[in-house]
Structures are given as C-alpha cells and as structure tokens.
PDB file of C-alpha atoms and ligand atoms in Angstrom:
ATOM      1  CA  UNK A   1     -74.008   4.794 104.345  1.00 86.00           C
ATOM      2  CA  UNK A   2     -73.372   8.448 105.207  1.00 90.00           C
ATOM      3  CA  UNK A   3     -73.239  10.841 102.249  1.00 95.00           C
ATOM      4  CA  UNK A   4     -70.541  13.076 103.716  1.00 96.00           C
ATOM      5  CA  UNK A   5     -70.573  15.671 100.927  1.00 97.00           C
ATOM      6  CA  UNK A   6     -74.386  15.910 100.919  1.00 97.00           C
ATOM      7  CA  UNK A   7     -74.404  16.554 104.684  1.00 98.00           C
ATOM      8  CA  UNK A   8     -71.615  19.125 104.471  1.00 97.00           C
ATOM      9  CA  UNK A   9     -73.387  20.950 101.647  1.00 98.00           C
ATOM     10  CA  UNK A  10     -76.799  20.809 103.335  1.00 98.00           C
ATOM     11  CA  UNK A  11     -75.258  22.377 106.444  1.00 97.00           C
ATOM     12  CA  UNK A  12     -73.554  25.029 104.315  1.00 97.00           C
ATOM     13  CA  UNK A  13     -76.868  25.719 102.540  1.00 98.00           C
ATOM     14  CA  UNK A  14     -78.675  25.759 105.923  1.00 98.00           C
ATOM     15  CA  UNK A  15     -81.143  23.140 104.718  1.00 98.00           C
ATOM     16  CA  UNK A  16     -82.551  22.135 108.066  1.00 98.00           C
ATOM     17  CA  UNK A  17     -84.787  19.286 106.868  1.00 98.00           C
ATOM     18  CA  UNK A  18     -81.989  17.598 104.926  1.00 98.00           C
ATOM     19  CA  UNK A  19     -79.445  17.936 107.762  1.00 98.00           C
ATOM     20  CA  UNK A  20     -81.822  16.512 110.363  1.00 97.00           C
ATOM     21  CA  UNK A  21     -82.931  13.698 108.062  1.00 97.00           C
ATOM     22  CA  UNK A  22     -79.310  12.626 107.497  1.00 97.00           C
ATOM     23  CA  UNK A  23     -78.558  12.786 111.229  1.00 97.00           C
ATOM     24  CA  UNK A  24     -81.598  10.643 112.017  1.00 97.00           C
ATOM     25  CA  UNK A  25     -80.465   8.156 109.350  1.00 96.00           C
ATOM     26  CA  UNK A  26     -77.007   7.981 110.986  1.00 96.00           C
ATOM     27  CA  UNK A  27     -78.698   6.928 114.228  1.00 96.00           C
ATOM     28  CA  UNK A  28     -81.054   4.481 112.493  1.00 96.00           C
ATOM     29  CA  UNK A  29     -77.958   2.862 110.976  1.00 95.00           C
ATOM     30  CA  UNK A  30     -76.511   2.258 114.452  1.00 93.00           C
ATOM     31  CA  UNK A  31     -74.616   5.502 115.035  1.00 93.00           C
ATOM     32  CA  UNK A  32     -71.227   4.214 113.880  1.00 93.00           C
ATOM     33  CA  UNK A  33     -70.781   7.176 111.574  1.00 94.00           C
ATOM     34  CA  UNK A  34     -71.666   9.820 114.153  1.00 93.00           C
ATOM     35  CA  UNK A  35     -68.059  11.060 114.332  1.00 91.00           C
ATOM     36  CA  UNK A  36     -67.880  11.498 110.576  1.00 94.00           C
ATOM     37  CA  UNK A  37     -71.276  13.207 110.567  1.00 95.00           C
ATOM     38  CA  UNK A  38     -70.036  15.676 113.173  1.00 93.00           C
ATOM     39  CA  UNK A  39     -66.976  16.401 111.027  1.00 92.00           C
ATOM     40  CA  UNK A  40     -69.157  16.984 107.950  1.00 96.00           C
ATOM     41  CA  UNK A  41     -71.340  19.415 109.923  1.00 96.00           C
ATOM     42  CA  UNK A  42     -68.244  21.265 111.156  1.00 93.00           C
ATOM     43  CA  UNK A  43     -67.021  21.619 107.557  1.00 95.00           C
ATOM     44  CA  UNK A  44     -70.509  22.801 106.601  1.00 96.00           C
ATOM     45  CA  UNK A  45     -70.219  25.482 109.282  1.00 94.00           C
ATOM     46  CA  UNK A  46     -66.972  26.593 107.640  1.00 94.00           C
ATOM     47  CA  UNK A  47     -68.950  27.087 104.412  1.00 96.00           C
ATOM     48  CA  UNK A  48     -71.454  29.193 106.376  1.00 96.00           C
ATOM     49  CA  UNK A  49     -68.523  31.227 107.710  1.00 94.00           C
ATOM     50  CA  UNK A  50     -67.121  31.757 104.205  1.00 96.00           C
ATOM     51  CA  UNK A  51     -70.529  32.892 102.911  1.00 97.00           C
ATOM     52  CA  UNK A  52     -70.846  35.273 105.834  1.00 96.00           C
ATOM     53  CA  UNK A  53     -67.403  36.692 105.078  1.00 95.00           C
ATOM     54  CA  UNK A  54     -68.424  37.337 101.448  1.00 96.00           C
ATOM     55  CA  UNK A  55     -71.720  38.896 102.613  1.00 96.00           C
ATOM     56  CA  UNK A  56     -73.851  36.224 100.982  1.00 97.00           C
ATOM     57  CA  UNK A  57     -75.081  35.360 104.493  1.00 97.00           C
ATOM     58  CA  UNK A  58     -75.973  37.719 107.330  1.00 96.00           C
ATOM     59  CA  UNK A  59     -75.733  37.557 111.130  1.00 96.00           C
ATOM     60  CA  UNK A  60     -79.219  36.011 111.208  1.00 97.00           C
ATOM     61  CA  UNK A  61     -77.836  33.125 109.107  1.00 97.00           C
ATOM     62  CA  UNK A  62     -74.921  32.700 111.523  1.00 94.00           C
ATOM     63  CA  UNK A  63     -77.407  32.530 114.400  1.00 94.00           C
ATOM     64  CA  UNK A  64     -79.541  29.999 112.537  1.00 96.00           C
ATOM     65  CA  UNK A  65     -76.470  27.892 111.676  1.00 96.00           C
ATOM     66  CA  UNK A  66     -75.604  27.737 115.367  1.00 93.00           C
ATOM     67  CA  UNK A  67     -79.087  26.530 116.241  1.00 95.00           C
ATOM     68  CA  UNK A  68     -79.036  23.970 113.439  1.00 96.00           C
ATOM     69  CA  UNK A  69     -75.629  22.647 114.525  1.00 95.00           C
ATOM     70  CA  UNK A  70     -76.897  22.232 118.095  1.00 94.00           C
ATOM     71  CA  UNK A  71     -80.038  20.446 116.863  1.00 95.00           C
ATOM     72  CA  UNK A  72     -77.939  18.143 114.681  1.00 95.00           C
ATOM     73  CA  UNK A  73     -75.581  17.334 117.559  1.00 93.00           C
ATOM     74  CA  UNK A  74     -78.520  16.605 119.880  1.00 93.00           C
ATOM     75  CA  UNK A  75     -79.580  13.784 117.552  1.00 95.00           C
ATOM     76  CA  UNK A  76     -76.191  12.026 117.380  1.00 93.00           C
ATOM     77  CA  UNK A  77     -75.025  12.831 120.918  1.00 90.00           C
ATOM     78  CA  UNK A  78     -75.880   9.364 122.330  1.00 90.00           C
ATOM     79  CA  UNK A  79     -73.654   7.741 119.689  1.00 91.00           C
ATOM     80  CA  UNK A  80     -70.794  10.211 120.183  1.00 86.00           C
ATOM     81  CA  UNK A  81     -70.712   9.849 123.926  1.00 83.00           C
ATOM     82  CA  UNK A  82     -69.633   6.338 124.723  1.00 75.00           C
ATOM     83  CA  UNK A  83     -68.613   6.566 128.342  1.00 69.00           C
ATOM     84  CA  UNK A  84     -65.334   4.872 129.257  1.00 73.00           C
ATOM     85  CA  UNK A  85     -66.291   4.596 132.936  1.00 76.00           C
ATOM     86  CA  UNK A  86     -62.766   5.729 133.851  1.00 79.00           C
ATOM     87  CA  UNK A  87     -61.991   8.722 136.049  1.00 85.00           C
ATOM     88  CA  UNK A  88     -59.396  11.031 134.516  1.00 89.00           C
ATOM     89  CA  UNK A  89     -59.417  13.938 136.978  1.00 89.00           C
ATOM     90  CA  UNK A  90     -60.405  17.558 136.637  1.00 95.00           C
ATOM     91  CA  UNK A  91     -59.633  20.069 133.911  1.00 97.00           C
ATOM     92  CA  UNK A  92     -60.694  23.587 132.930  1.00 98.00           C
ATOM     93  CA  UNK A  93     -62.357  24.425 129.622  1.00 98.00           C
ATOM     94  CA  UNK A  94     -63.572  27.791 128.381  1.00 98.00           C
ATOM     95  CA  UNK A  95     -63.878  30.184 125.465  1.00 98.00           C
ATOM     96  CA  UNK A  96     -61.300  32.934 125.831  1.00 98.00           C
ATOM     97  CA  UNK A  97     -61.890  36.624 126.469  1.00 98.00           C
ATOM     98  CA  UNK A  98     -63.674  38.538 123.692  1.00 98.00           C
ATOM     99  CA  UNK A  99     -65.035  35.409 122.008  1.00 98.00           C
ATOM    100  CA  UNK A 100     -68.654  34.327 122.498  1.00 98.00           C
ATOM    101  CA  UNK A 101     -68.640  31.176 120.317  1.00 97.00           C
ATOM    102  CA  UNK A 102     -69.317  28.044 122.333  1.00 96.00           C
ATOM    103  CA  UNK A 103     -70.732  25.335 120.060  1.00 95.00           C
ATOM    104  CA  UNK A 104     -67.333  23.669 119.530  1.00 94.00           C
ATOM    105  CA  UNK A 105     -66.402  24.083 123.186  1.00 96.00           C
ATOM    106  CA  UNK A 106     -69.637  22.423 124.280  1.00 93.00           C
ATOM    107  CA  UNK A 107     -69.061  19.463 121.948  1.00 92.00           C
ATOM    108  CA  UNK A 108     -65.502  19.019 123.229  1.00 95.00           C
ATOM    109  CA  UNK A 109     -66.739  19.325 126.812  1.00 93.00           C
ATOM    110  CA  UNK A 110     -69.366  16.606 126.377  1.00 91.00           C
ATOM    111  CA  UNK A 111     -66.841  14.261 124.796  1.00 91.00           C
ATOM    112  CA  UNK A 112     -64.179  14.929 127.440  1.00 93.00           C
ATOM    113  CA  UNK A 113     -66.742  14.170 130.141  1.00 92.00           C
ATOM    114  CA  UNK A 114     -67.691  10.924 128.421  1.00 87.00           C
ATOM    115  CA  UNK A 115     -64.000  10.111 128.355  1.00 90.00           C
ATOM    116  CA  UNK A 116     -63.826  10.438 132.151  1.00 92.00           C
ATOM    117  CA  UNK A 117     -62.779  14.050 132.739  1.00 94.00           C
ATOM    118  CA  UNK A 118     -64.557  16.212 135.247  1.00 95.00           C
ATOM    119  CA  UNK A 119     -64.711  19.471 133.276  1.00 97.00           C
ATOM    120  CA  UNK A 120     -64.936  22.844 134.990  1.00 98.00           C
ATOM    121  CA  UNK A 121     -66.584  24.908 132.245  1.00 98.00           C
ATOM    122  CA  UNK A 122     -65.926  28.593 132.852  1.00 98.00           C
ATOM    123  CA  UNK A 123     -68.139  29.556 129.907  1.00 98.00           C
ATOM    124  CA  UNK A 124     -67.461  32.182 127.261  1.00 98.00           C
ATOM    125  CA  UNK A 125     -65.546  35.481 127.192  1.00 98.00           C
ATOM    126  CA  UNK A 126     -63.376  34.380 130.119  1.00 98.00           C
ATOM    127  CA  UNK A 127     -60.625  36.659 131.403  1.00 98.00           C
ATOM    128  CA  UNK A 128     -57.106  35.204 131.802  1.00 98.00           C
ATOM    129  CA  UNK A 129     -57.104  36.135 135.498  1.00 98.00           C
ATOM    130  CA  UNK A 130     -60.281  34.074 136.104  1.00 98.00           C
ATOM    131  CA  UNK A 131     -58.719  31.016 134.461  1.00 98.00           C
ATOM    132  CA  UNK A 132     -55.501  31.350 136.481  1.00 98.00           C
ATOM    133  CA  UNK A 133     -57.448  31.883 139.719  1.00 98.00           C
ATOM    134  CA  UNK A 134     -59.601  28.804 139.158  1.00 98.00           C
ATOM    135  CA  UNK A 135     -56.572  26.671 138.295  1.00 98.00           C
ATOM    136  CA  UNK A 136     -54.874  27.803 141.499  1.00 97.00           C
ATOM    137  CA  UNK A 137     -57.917  27.360 143.742  1.00 97.00           C
ATOM    138  CA  UNK A 138     -58.825  23.936 142.345  1.00 96.00           C
ATOM    139  CA  UNK A 139     -55.260  22.682 141.785  1.00 96.00           C
ATOM    140  CA  UNK A 140     -55.942  22.026 138.095  1.00 96.00           C
ATOM    141  CA  UNK A 141     -53.130  21.168 135.711  1.00 95.00           C
ATOM    142  CA  UNK A 142     -54.923  20.754 132.350  1.00 97.00           C
ATOM    143  CA  UNK A 143     -56.388  23.838 130.697  1.00 98.00           C
ATOM    144  CA  UNK A 144     -58.388  23.829 127.433  1.00 98.00           C
ATOM    145  CA  UNK A 145     -58.841  27.165 125.667  1.00 98.00           C
ATOM    146  CA  UNK A 146     -61.375  27.499 122.859  1.00 98.00           C
ATOM    147  CA  UNK A 147     -61.748  30.338 120.357  1.00 98.00           C
ATOM    148  CA  UNK A 148     -62.822  30.882 116.756  1.00 97.00           C
ATOM    149  CA  UNK A 149     -62.254  34.606 116.284  1.00 97.00           C
ATOM    150  CA  UNK A 150     -58.848  35.785 115.089  1.00 96.00           C
ATOM    151  CA  UNK A 151     -58.690  37.971 118.182  1.00 96.00           C
ATOM    152  CA  UNK A 152     -59.042  34.838 120.300  1.00 98.00           C
ATOM    153  CA  UNK A 153     -55.418  34.109 119.424  1.00 98.00           C
ATOM    154  CA  UNK A 154     -54.348  37.238 121.340  1.00 98.00           C
ATOM    155  CA  UNK A 155     -56.562  36.256 124.262  1.00 98.00           C
ATOM    156  CA  UNK A 156     -55.069  32.743 124.300  1.00 98.00           C
ATOM    157  CA  UNK A 157     -51.574  34.248 124.324  1.00 98.00           C
ATOM    158  CA  UNK A 158     -52.587  36.610 127.139  1.00 98.00           C
ATOM    159  CA  UNK A 159     -53.856  33.607 129.100  1.00 98.00           C
ATOM    160  CA  UNK A 160     -50.553  31.753 128.708  1.00 98.00           C
ATOM    161  CA  UNK A 161     -48.743  34.947 129.795  1.00 98.00           C
ATOM    162  CA  UNK A 162     -51.011  35.202 132.843  1.00 98.00           C
ATOM    163  CA  UNK A 163     -49.943  31.708 133.920  1.00 98.00           C
ATOM    164  CA  UNK A 164     -46.299  32.778 133.496  1.00 98.00           C
ATOM    165  CA  UNK A 165     -46.849  35.951 135.525  1.00 98.00           C
ATOM    166  CA  UNK A 166     -48.451  33.885 138.286  1.00 98.00           C
ATOM    167  CA  UNK A 167     -45.368  31.616 138.322  1.00 98.00           C
ATOM    168  CA  UNK A 168     -47.589  28.649 137.338  1.00 98.00           C
ATOM    169  CA  UNK A 169     -46.638  28.016 133.699  1.00 98.00           C
ATOM    170  CA  UNK A 170     -44.583  24.904 134.544  1.00 97.00           C
ATOM    171  CA  UNK A 171     -47.445  23.482 136.605  1.00 96.00           C
ATOM    172  CA  UNK A 172     -50.047  23.407 133.814  1.00 98.00           C
ATOM    173  CA  UNK A 173     -50.502  21.911 130.360  1.00 98.00           C
ATOM    174  CA  UNK A 174     -52.433  24.168 128.007  1.00 98.00           C
ATOM    175  CA  UNK A 175     -54.257  22.936 124.905  1.00 98.00           C
ATOM    176  CA  UNK A 176     -55.903  25.343 122.461  1.00 98.00           C
ATOM    177  CA  UNK A 177     -58.634  24.617 119.922  1.00 98.00           C
ATOM    178  CA  UNK A 178     -61.049  26.196 117.480  1.00 95.00           C
ATOM    179  CA  UNK A 179     -61.207  26.836 113.738  1.00 91.00           C
ATOM    180  CA  UNK A 180     -58.199  29.222 113.388  1.00 93.00           C
ATOM    181  CA  UNK A 181     -55.832  27.075 115.451  1.00 97.00           C
ATOM    182  CA  UNK A 182     -52.843  25.256 113.942  1.00 98.00           C
ATOM    183  CA  UNK A 183     -49.202  24.554 114.853  1.00 98.00           C
ATOM    184  CA  UNK A 184     -48.087  28.090 113.915  1.00 98.00           C
ATOM    185  CA  UNK A 185     -50.807  29.575 116.141  1.00 98.00           C
ATOM    186  CA  UNK A 186     -49.847  27.182 118.930  1.00 98.00           C
ATOM    187  CA  UNK A 187     -46.234  28.408 118.676  1.00 98.00           C
ATOM    188  CA  UNK A 188     -47.288  32.071 118.765  1.00 98.00           C
ATOM    189  CA  UNK A 189     -49.603  31.484 121.725  1.00 98.00           C
ATOM    190  CA  UNK A 190     -47.018  29.411 123.593  1.00 98.00           C
ATOM    191  CA  UNK A 191     -49.488  26.598 124.320  1.00 98.00           C
ATOM    192  CA  UNK A 192     -48.380  22.993 124.841  1.00 98.00           C
ATOM    193  CA  UNK A 193     -50.669  21.486 122.217  1.00 98.00           C
ATOM    194  CA  UNK A 194     -53.562  22.178 119.876  1.00 98.00           C
ATOM    195  CA  UNK A 195     -56.437  20.280 118.280  1.00 97.00           C
ATOM    196  CA  UNK A 196     -59.350  20.962 115.967  1.00 93.00           C
ATOM    197  CA  UNK A 197     -61.363  17.869 116.809  1.00 90.00           C
ATOM    198  CA  UNK A 198     -62.508  16.191 120.021  1.00 91.00           C
ATOM    199  CA  UNK A 199     -60.670  12.900 119.358  1.00 90.00           C
ATOM    200  CA  UNK A 200     -57.213  14.538 119.299  1.00 94.00           C
ATOM    201  CA  UNK A 201     -58.177  16.690 122.289  1.00 95.00           C
ATOM    202  CA  UNK A 202     -59.130  13.652 124.341  1.00 94.00           C
ATOM    203  CA  UNK A 203     -55.973  11.748 123.310  1.00 94.00           C
ATOM    204  CA  UNK A 204     -53.694  14.603 124.422  1.00 96.00           C
ATOM    205  CA  UNK A 205     -55.520  15.305 127.684  1.00 96.00           C
ATOM    206  CA  UNK A 206     -55.552  11.611 128.595  1.00 94.00           C
ATOM    207  CA  UNK A 207     -51.782  11.413 128.010  1.00 94.00           C
ATOM    208  CA  UNK A 208     -51.242  14.404 130.293  1.00 95.00           C
ATOM    209  CA  UNK A 209     -53.591  12.985 132.899  1.00 92.00           C
ATOM    210  CA  UNK A 210     -51.788   9.618 132.914  1.00 83.00           C
ATOM    211  CA  UNK A 211     -48.400  11.363 133.155  1.00 78.00           C
ATOM    212  CA  UNK A 212     -49.499  13.476 136.146  1.00 73.00           C
TER     213      UNK A 212
HETATM  214  C1  LIG B 301     -72.121  29.858 114.414  1.00 72.47           C
HETATM  215  C2  LIG B 301     -71.258  31.097 114.344  1.00 72.47           C
HETATM  216  C3  LIG B 301     -71.623  32.196 115.134  1.00 72.47           C
HETATM  217  C4  LIG B 301     -72.729  32.128 116.192  1.00 72.47           C
HETATM  218  C5  LIG B 301     -72.137  31.407 117.431  1.00 72.47           C
HETATM  219  C6  LIG B 301     -73.184  30.692 118.272  1.00 72.47           C
HETATM  220  C7  LIG B 301     -72.514  30.004 119.442  1.00 72.47           C
HETATM  221  N1  LIG B 301     -73.286  29.844 120.499  1.00 72.47           N
HETATM  222  O1  LIG B 301     -71.360  29.611 119.427  1.00 72.47           O
HETATM  223  C8  LIG B 301     -73.029  33.637 116.454  1.00 72.47           C
HETATM  224  C9  LIG B 301     -74.171  34.074 115.574  1.00 72.47           C
HETATM  225  C10 LIG B 301     -73.330  34.030 117.903  1.00 72.47           C
HETATM  226  C11 LIG B 301     -71.737  34.280 115.947  1.00 72.47           C
HETATM  227  C12 LIG B 301     -71.364  35.568 116.262  1.00 72.47           C
HETATM  228  C13 LIG B 301     -70.290  36.244 115.675  1.00 72.47           C
HETATM  229  N2  LIG B 301     -69.490  35.746 114.726  1.00 72.47           N
HETATM  230 CO1  LIG B 301     -69.415  33.860 114.210  1.00 72.47          CO
HETATM  231  N3  LIG B 301     -69.373  32.213 113.345  1.00 72.47           N
HETATM  232  C14 LIG B 301     -70.104  31.153 113.483  1.00 72.47           C
HETATM  233  C15 LIG B 301     -69.593  30.034 112.512  1.00 72.47           C
HETATM  234  C16 LIG B 301     -70.464  30.034 111.268  1.00 72.47           C
HETATM  235  C17 LIG B 301     -69.516  28.625 113.050  1.00 72.47           C
HETATM  236  C18 LIG B 301     -68.758  28.423 114.373  1.00 72.47           C
HETATM  237  C19 LIG B 301     -69.033  27.014 114.851  1.00 72.47           C
HETATM  238  O2  LIG B 301     -69.851  26.802 115.733  1.00 72.47           O
HETATM  239  N4  LIG B 301     -68.423  26.006 114.194  1.00 72.47           N
HETATM  240  C20 LIG B 301     -68.712  24.586 114.446  1.00 72.47           C
HETATM  241  C21 LIG B 301     -67.895  24.051 115.613  1.00 72.47           C
HETATM  242  C22 LIG B 301     -68.284  22.613 115.921  1.00 72.47           C
HETATM  243  O3  LIG B 301     -66.536  24.093 115.199  1.00 72.47           O
HETATM  244  P1  LIG B 301     -65.369  24.675 116.124  1.00 72.47           P
HETATM  245  O4  LIG B 301     -65.848  25.830 116.913  1.00 72.47           O
HETATM  246  O5  LIG B 301     -64.199  24.888 115.266  1.00 72.47           O
HETATM  247  O6  LIG B 301     -65.119  23.516 117.189  1.00 72.47           O
HETATM  248  C23 LIG B 301     -64.480  22.279 116.872  1.00 72.47           C
HETATM  249  C24 LIG B 301     -62.952  22.298 116.901  1.00 72.47           C
HETATM  250  O7  LIG B 301     -62.395  23.540 116.570  1.00 72.47           O
HETATM  251  C25 LIG B 301     -62.575  21.793 118.247  1.00 72.47           C
HETATM  252  N5  LIG B 301     -62.518  22.714 119.397  1.00 72.47           N
HETATM  253  C26 LIG B 301     -63.368  23.702 119.721  1.00 72.47           C
HETATM  254  N6  LIG B 301     -63.037  24.230 120.900  1.00 72.47           N
HETATM  255  C27 LIG B 301     -61.967  23.577 121.359  1.00 72.47           C
HETATM  256  C28 LIG B 301     -61.229  23.747 122.529  1.00 72.47           C
HETATM  257  C29 LIG B 301     -60.111  22.968 122.755  1.00 72.47           C
HETATM  258  C30 LIG B 301     -59.324  23.151 124.009  1.00 72.47           C
HETATM  259  C31 LIG B 301     -59.729  22.012 121.775  1.00 72.47           C
HETATM  260  C32 LIG B 301     -58.481  21.275 121.967  1.00 72.47           C
HETATM  261  C33 LIG B 301     -60.490  21.821 120.605  1.00 72.47           C
HETATM  262  C34 LIG B 301     -61.602  22.607 120.410  1.00 72.47           C
HETATM  263  O8  LIG B 301     -63.559  20.820 118.471  1.00 72.47           O
HETATM  264  C35 LIG B 301     -64.828  21.298 117.986  1.00 72.47           C
HETATM  265  C36 LIG B 301     -65.646  20.117 117.537  1.00 72.47           C
HETATM  266  O9  LIG B 301     -65.021  19.406 116.521  1.00 72.47           O
HETATM  267  C37 LIG B 301     -68.140  30.567 112.242  1.00 72.47           C
HETATM  268  C38 LIG B 301     -67.460  30.063 110.969  1.00 72.47           C
HETATM  269  C39 LIG B 301     -66.332  29.080 111.251  1.00 72.47           C
HETATM  270  N7  LIG B 301     -65.662  28.662 110.243  1.00 72.47           N
HETATM  271  O10 LIG B 301     -66.028  28.738 112.355  1.00 72.47           O
HETATM  272  C40 LIG B 301     -68.351  32.085 112.310  1.00 72.47           C
HETATM  273  C41 LIG B 301     -67.172  33.019 112.624  1.00 72.47           C
HETATM  274  C42 LIG B 301     -66.277  32.416 113.686  1.00 72.47           C
HETATM  275  N8  LIG B 301     -67.853  34.199 113.174  1.00 72.47           N
HETATM  276  C43 LIG B 301     -67.327  35.313 112.793  1.00 72.47           C
HETATM  277  C44 LIG B 301     -67.800  36.613 113.156  1.00 72.47           C
HETATM  278  C45 LIG B 301     -67.168  37.787 112.431  1.00 72.47           C
HETATM  279  C46 LIG B 301     -68.792  36.780 114.134  1.00 72.47           C
HETATM  280  C47 LIG B 301     -69.330  38.112 114.676  1.00 72.47           C
HETATM  281  C48 LIG B 301     -68.303  39.237 114.874  1.00 72.47           C
HETATM  282  C49 LIG B 301     -70.494  38.550 113.739  1.00 72.47           C
HETATM  283  C50 LIG B 301     -71.101  39.903 114.055  1.00 72.47           C
HETATM  284  N9  LIG B 301     -70.940  40.829 113.126  1.00 72.47           N
HETATM  285  O11 LIG B 301     -71.700  40.077 115.074  1.00 72.47           O
HETATM  286  C51 LIG B 301     -69.942  37.656 116.015  1.00 72.47           C
HETATM  287  C52 LIG B 301     -68.846  37.669 117.109  1.00 72.47           C
HETATM  288  C53 LIG B 301     -69.326  37.505 118.497  1.00 72.47           C
HETATM  289  C54 LIG B 301     -68.135  37.280 119.434  1.00 72.47           C
HETATM  290  N10 LIG B 301     -67.619  38.339 120.043  1.00 72.47           N
HETATM  291  O12 LIG B 301     -67.685  36.161 119.595  1.00 72.47           O
HETATM  292  C55 LIG B 301     -66.122  35.093 111.885  1.00 72.47           C
HETATM  293  C56 LIG B 301     -64.796  35.337 112.612  1.00 72.47           C
HETATM  294  C57 LIG B 301     -63.824  36.111 111.750  1.00 72.47           C
HETATM  295  C58 LIG B 301     -62.497  36.228 112.375  1.00 72.47           C
HETATM  296  N11 LIG B 301     -61.503  35.889 111.596  1.00 72.47           N
HETATM  297  O13 LIG B 301     -62.320  36.591 113.495  1.00 72.47           O
HETATM  298  C59 LIG B 301     -66.353  33.618 111.393  1.00 72.47           C
HETATM  299  C60 LIG B 301     -65.062  32.824 111.099  1.00 72.47           C
HETATM  300  C61 LIG B 301     -67.221  33.721 110.116  1.00 72.47           C
HETATM  301  C62 LIG B 301     -66.490  34.429 108.988  1.00 72.47           C
HETATM  302  N12 LIG B 301     -65.799  33.711 108.117  1.00 72.47           N
HETATM  303  O14 LIG B 301     -66.546  35.638 108.876  1.00 72.47           O
HETATM  304  N13 LIG B 301     -71.043  33.440 115.128  1.00 72.47           N
END
C-alpha cells in the first residue's frame, strides 16, 4: 500500500533513498499505484518550489529535485505507460518561450505516446512562430503548451495570438498545462483547454482527435 504522504514529504525533503525505495515498492506491488505515486512526487516538487521561494532551498536543490524526479519516474515508467495500440494522429508539444522546465512536459509526452499520439516535441524555450510554422508545415491541429514560470502565461498567450495572426486559430485546438495553469489562466491565454495531469490531457486530446 502506497504511503502517499510519506512519498510527498520525502520528495519535498529531497530524501533520495526514501523516494527511490517507495517507487521500487510500488513496482514490486504490481505497479497499480504508479499514477498516485507520480501525483505524490509532483506535490513533493511543489514543496521544493515553496522552499526555494522562501530561500530555504537554493538553485542546486532545484537541480537535484529535477534529477530525483526523473530517477523516480524512470522506475515507474513501465507501469505508467500501458500502450493502447491505437493510432491517434500527430500533435505538437513543447515548453513555451522563456521557460526551460521540461520534466512535466516529458512525462505528458511519454503518456500521450503510449496513448497512441505521435508527438512532435519541439523542446523547451520555443518561439510562437516556430510552433505556428510546424503546425502549418505538418498540418497539425492539436497543440500542447507547457510552462511552469509565471512568465510562461504571457508566452502561451503570445502563441495563441500568433495562431490568430496566421489566420489559423480556428484550425487548431490548444491545450495548456503546467503548475500555474487553471481555468482563469486558460481564459486569459485564450486556449481551448487546460490540464495539470497527464490523464486529463490524454482525455481531452483523444476527444479532439476523434472529433477531427
Ligand atoms: C525542478 C525545477 C527546476 C529545474 C527544472 C529542471 C527541468 N529539466 O525541468 C531547474 C533547476 C532547471 C529550474 C530552473 C529555474 N527555476 Co524552477 N522549479 C523547479 C520545480 C521545483 C519543479 C518543477 C517540476 O518539474 N515539477 C514536477 C512536474 C512533474 O510537474 P509539472 O511541471 O507541473 O507537470 C505536470 C502537470 O503540470 C502537467 N503538464 C506539464 N506540462 C504540460 C503540458 C500540457 C499541454 C498539459 C495539458 C499538461 C502538462 O503534467 C505534468 C505531470 O503531471 C518548480 C516548483 C513547482 N511547483 O513547479 C520550480 C519553479 C517552477 N522554478 C522557479 C524558478 C524561479 C526557477 C529559476 C528562475 C531559478 C533560477 N534562479 O535560476 C530557473 C528558471 C529557468 C527558466 N528560464 O525556465 C519558480 C517559478 C516562479 C514563478 N512564479 O515564475 C518555481 C515555481 C519555484 C518557486 N516556487 O520559486 N527549476
């Protein structure tokens, strides 16, 4: 049985041994709780963020937390990625301009791929014009924008505007995600939807793909 709070706290405290031990236990138990374990780690990363904001942690701790999160995800990845065998078409995913965070994006990418999407990952710090150009060249209608910095909200909005300026806004569905995203942010950005976990992301993108 997963001790959700213990995992969340261990991640927040950056206790590598404890985090990895719990993740290994999740897999030994059959992997059913991998999704919950991922959520606990994500909440633990929020604790890291809070401690960084109050100067209890430093940039080196942020860097270490990123490495620990990746290590933890590597252990449970096989349980998270249950391939559906379906083909859902292509979509674009990237972290928006000015933002270099990609741990969440990479998790979402892996889970979208397991769900049948062929994901064109444009990487981090991606300019609106590059996203619009790729969508045009590849004929892509689903766009996922990731960002965890507050300034990512401006970059997401600029990306939506770039699609409008190119006369393509009606042709694409845009979903945004990342820690600061909620309905109010979605309204400001002018995106079609938002999500802060891979399950909701996949559900929305699959609906759009089926409707296309
Ligand atoms: C790890 C980390 C780093 C690492 C990132 C490593 C990497 N390769 O990504 C490093 C050390 C590089 C880093 C750097 C910086 N960071 Co930092 N970082 C974090 C931290 C602790 C965790 C982020 C994370 O990985 N979370 C875990 C993942 C799994 O969660 P997630 O990203 O939210 O993703 C999930 C969902 O949101 C969703 N999702 C994600 N993407 C998408 C996309 C779509 C389309 C959808 C639908 C869903 C979706 O699914 C994911 C899985 O469930 C956060 C704190 C926080 N609360 O987020 C601070 C935080 C984001 N960082 C912060 C800061 C200030 C910085 C720096 C400026 C520090 C500095 N002085 O240099 C730099 C900025 C560099 C830049 N220009 O981007 C601040 C941002 C403040 C703000 N309001 O803007 C935060 C909030 C910490 C804080 N409280 O102060 N950081």
